[in-house]
Short mmCIF file of N, CA and C in Angstrom, two decimals:
data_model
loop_
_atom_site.label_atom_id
_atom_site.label_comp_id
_atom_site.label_asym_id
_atom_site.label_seq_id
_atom_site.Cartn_x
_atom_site.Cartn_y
_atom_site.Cartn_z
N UNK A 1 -16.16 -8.86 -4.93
CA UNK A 1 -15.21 -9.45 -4.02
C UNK A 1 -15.52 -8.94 -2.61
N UNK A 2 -15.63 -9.92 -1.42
CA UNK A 2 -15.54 -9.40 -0.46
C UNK A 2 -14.48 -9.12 0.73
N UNK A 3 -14.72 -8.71 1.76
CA UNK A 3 -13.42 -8.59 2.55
C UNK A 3 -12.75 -9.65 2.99
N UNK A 4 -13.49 -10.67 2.73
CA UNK A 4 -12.30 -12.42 3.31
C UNK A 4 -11.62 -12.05 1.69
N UNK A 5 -12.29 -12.39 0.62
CA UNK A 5 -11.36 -12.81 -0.50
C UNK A 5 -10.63 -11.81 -0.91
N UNK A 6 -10.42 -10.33 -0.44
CA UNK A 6 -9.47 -9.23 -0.33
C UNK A 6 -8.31 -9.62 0.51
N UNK A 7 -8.74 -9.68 1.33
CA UNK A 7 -7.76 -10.28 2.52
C UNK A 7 -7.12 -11.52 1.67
N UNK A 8 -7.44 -12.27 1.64
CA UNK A 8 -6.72 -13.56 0.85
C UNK A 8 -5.83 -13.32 -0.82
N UNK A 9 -6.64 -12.42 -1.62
CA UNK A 9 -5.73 -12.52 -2.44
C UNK A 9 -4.92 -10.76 -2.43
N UNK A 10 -4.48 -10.63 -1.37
CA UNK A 10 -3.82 -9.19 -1.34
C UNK A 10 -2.94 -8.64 -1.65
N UNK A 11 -2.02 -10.41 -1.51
CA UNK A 11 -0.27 -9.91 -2.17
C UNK A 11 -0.38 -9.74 -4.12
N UNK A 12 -1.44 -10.70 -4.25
CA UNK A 12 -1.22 -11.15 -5.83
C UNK A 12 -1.78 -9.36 -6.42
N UNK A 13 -2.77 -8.60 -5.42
CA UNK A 13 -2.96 -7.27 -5.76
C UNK A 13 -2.55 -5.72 -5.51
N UNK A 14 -1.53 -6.03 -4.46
CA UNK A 14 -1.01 -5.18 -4.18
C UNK A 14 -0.18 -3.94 -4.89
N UNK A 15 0.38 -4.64 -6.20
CA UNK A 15 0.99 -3.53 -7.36
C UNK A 15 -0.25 -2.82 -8.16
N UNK A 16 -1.29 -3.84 -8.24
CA UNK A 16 -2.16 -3.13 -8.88
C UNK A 16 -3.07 -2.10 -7.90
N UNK A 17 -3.18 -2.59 -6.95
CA UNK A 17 -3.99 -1.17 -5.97
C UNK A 17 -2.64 0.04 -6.07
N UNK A 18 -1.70 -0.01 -5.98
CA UNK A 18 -0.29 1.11 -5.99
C UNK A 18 -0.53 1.79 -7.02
N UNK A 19 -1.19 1.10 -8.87
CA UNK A 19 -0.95 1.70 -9.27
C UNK A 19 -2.50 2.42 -9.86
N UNK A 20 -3.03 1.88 -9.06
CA UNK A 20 -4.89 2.49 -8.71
C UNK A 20 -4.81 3.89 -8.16
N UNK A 21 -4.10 3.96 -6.96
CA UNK A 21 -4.43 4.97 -6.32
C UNK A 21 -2.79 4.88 -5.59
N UNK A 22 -2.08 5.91 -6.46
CA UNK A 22 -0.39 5.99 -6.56
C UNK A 22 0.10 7.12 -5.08
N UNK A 23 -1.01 7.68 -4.78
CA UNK A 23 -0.34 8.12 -3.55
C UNK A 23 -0.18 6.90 -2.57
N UNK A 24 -0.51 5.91 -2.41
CA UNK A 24 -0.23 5.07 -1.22
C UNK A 24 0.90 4.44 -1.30
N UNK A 25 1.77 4.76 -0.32
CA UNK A 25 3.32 4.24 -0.53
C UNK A 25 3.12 3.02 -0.28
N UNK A 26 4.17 2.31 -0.46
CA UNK A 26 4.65 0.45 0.19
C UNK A 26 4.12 0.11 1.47
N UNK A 27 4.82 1.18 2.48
CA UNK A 27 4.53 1.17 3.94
C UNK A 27 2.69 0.63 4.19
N UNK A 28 2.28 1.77 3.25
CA UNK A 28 0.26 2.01 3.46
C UNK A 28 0.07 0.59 3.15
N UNK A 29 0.62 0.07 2.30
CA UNK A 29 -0.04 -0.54 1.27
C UNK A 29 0.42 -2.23 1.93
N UNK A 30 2.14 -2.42 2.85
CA UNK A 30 1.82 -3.33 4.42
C UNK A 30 1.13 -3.08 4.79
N UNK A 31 0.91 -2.53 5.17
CA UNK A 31 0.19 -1.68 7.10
C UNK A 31 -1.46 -2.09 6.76
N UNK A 32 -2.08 -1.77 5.14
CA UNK A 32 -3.41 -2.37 4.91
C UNK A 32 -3.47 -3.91 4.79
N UNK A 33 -2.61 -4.66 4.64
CA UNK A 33 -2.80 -5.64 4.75
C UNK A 33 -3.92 -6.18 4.04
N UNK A 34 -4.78 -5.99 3.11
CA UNK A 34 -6.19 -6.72 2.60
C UNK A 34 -7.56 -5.96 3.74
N UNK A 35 -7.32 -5.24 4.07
CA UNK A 35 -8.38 -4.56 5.28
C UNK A 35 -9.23 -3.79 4.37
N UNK A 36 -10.11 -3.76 3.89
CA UNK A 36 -10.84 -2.98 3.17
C UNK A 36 -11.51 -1.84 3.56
N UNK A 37 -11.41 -1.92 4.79
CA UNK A 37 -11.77 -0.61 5.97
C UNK A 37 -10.52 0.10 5.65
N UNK A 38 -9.79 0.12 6.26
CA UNK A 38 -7.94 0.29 5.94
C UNK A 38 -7.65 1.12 4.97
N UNK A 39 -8.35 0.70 3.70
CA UNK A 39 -7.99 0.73 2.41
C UNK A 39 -8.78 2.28 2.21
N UNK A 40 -9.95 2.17 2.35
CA UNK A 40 -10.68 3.57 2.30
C UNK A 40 -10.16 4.12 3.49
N UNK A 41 -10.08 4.10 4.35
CA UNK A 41 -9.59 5.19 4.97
C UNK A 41 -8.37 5.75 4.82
N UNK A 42 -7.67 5.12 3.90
CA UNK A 42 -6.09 5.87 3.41
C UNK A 42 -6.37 6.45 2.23
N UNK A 43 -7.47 5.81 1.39
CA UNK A 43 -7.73 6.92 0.52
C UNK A 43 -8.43 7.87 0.71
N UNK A 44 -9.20 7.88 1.96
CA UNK A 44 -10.12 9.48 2.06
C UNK A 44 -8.87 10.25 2.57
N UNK A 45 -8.18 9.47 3.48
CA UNK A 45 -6.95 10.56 3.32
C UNK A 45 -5.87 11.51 2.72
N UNK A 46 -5.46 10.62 1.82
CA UNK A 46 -4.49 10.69 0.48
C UNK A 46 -5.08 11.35 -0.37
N UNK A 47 -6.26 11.62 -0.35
CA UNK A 47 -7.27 12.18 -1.51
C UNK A 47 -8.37 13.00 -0.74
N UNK A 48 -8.14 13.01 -0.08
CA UNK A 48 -9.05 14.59 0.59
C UNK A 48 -10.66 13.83 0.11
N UNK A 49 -10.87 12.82 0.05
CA UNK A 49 -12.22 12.18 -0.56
C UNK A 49 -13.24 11.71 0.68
N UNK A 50 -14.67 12.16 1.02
CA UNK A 50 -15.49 11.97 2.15
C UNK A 50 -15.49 10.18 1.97
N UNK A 51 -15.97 9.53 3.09
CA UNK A 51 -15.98 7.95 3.28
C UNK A 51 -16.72 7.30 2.58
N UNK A 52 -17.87 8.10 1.72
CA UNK A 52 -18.61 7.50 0.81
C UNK A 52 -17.96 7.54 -0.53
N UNK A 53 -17.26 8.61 -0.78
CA UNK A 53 -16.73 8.37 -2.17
C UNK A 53 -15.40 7.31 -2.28
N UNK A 54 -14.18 7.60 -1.39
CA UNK A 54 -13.55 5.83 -1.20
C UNK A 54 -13.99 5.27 -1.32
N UNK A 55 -15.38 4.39 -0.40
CA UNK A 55 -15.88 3.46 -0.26
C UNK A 55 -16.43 3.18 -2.07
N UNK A 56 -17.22 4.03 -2.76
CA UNK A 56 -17.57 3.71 -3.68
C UNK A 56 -16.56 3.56 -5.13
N UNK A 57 -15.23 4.49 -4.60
CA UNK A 57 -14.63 3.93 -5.43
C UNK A 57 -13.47 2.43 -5.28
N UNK A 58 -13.51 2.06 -4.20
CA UNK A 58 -12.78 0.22 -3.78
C UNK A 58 -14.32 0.16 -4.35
N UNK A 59 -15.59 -0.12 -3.91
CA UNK A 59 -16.00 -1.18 -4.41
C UNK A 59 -16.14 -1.73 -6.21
N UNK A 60 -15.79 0.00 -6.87
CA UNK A 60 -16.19 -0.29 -8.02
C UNK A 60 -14.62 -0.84 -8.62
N UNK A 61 -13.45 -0.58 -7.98
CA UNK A 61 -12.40 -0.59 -8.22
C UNK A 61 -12.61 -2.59 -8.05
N UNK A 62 -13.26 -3.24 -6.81
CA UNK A 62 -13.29 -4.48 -6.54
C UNK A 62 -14.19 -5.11 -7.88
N UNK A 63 -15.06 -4.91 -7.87
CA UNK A 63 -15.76 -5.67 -8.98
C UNK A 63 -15.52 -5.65 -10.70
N UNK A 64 -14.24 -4.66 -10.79
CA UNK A 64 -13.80 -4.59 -12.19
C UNK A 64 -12.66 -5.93 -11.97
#
């Protein structure tokens, strides 16, 4: 999946990214909007995780 079709289907995924990666409150999880940039950078936050390991875990998290 890429970042248009993230962006597009974001509402229909939004409970399931919450319950992917459960530190991201409601607020994070507006505020990302389908941004896939967004998205890793709240989890390198939330998770003390460098930008390569987010990144590799949305993408593997995207293609399941």
């Amino acid at each position: 999946m890429n970042s248009d079709q993230l962006k597009g289907q974001w509402k229909e995924m939004k409970g399931k990214v919450k319950s992917q990666w459960g530190k991201l409150t409601d607020d994070d999880i507006t505020r990302i909007d389908g941004d896939k940039e967004q998205l890793i950078g709240k989890i390198q936050q939330e998770y003390g995780k460098t930008r390569e390991e987010a990144e590799q875990e949305v993408d593997k998290y995207l293609r399941a």
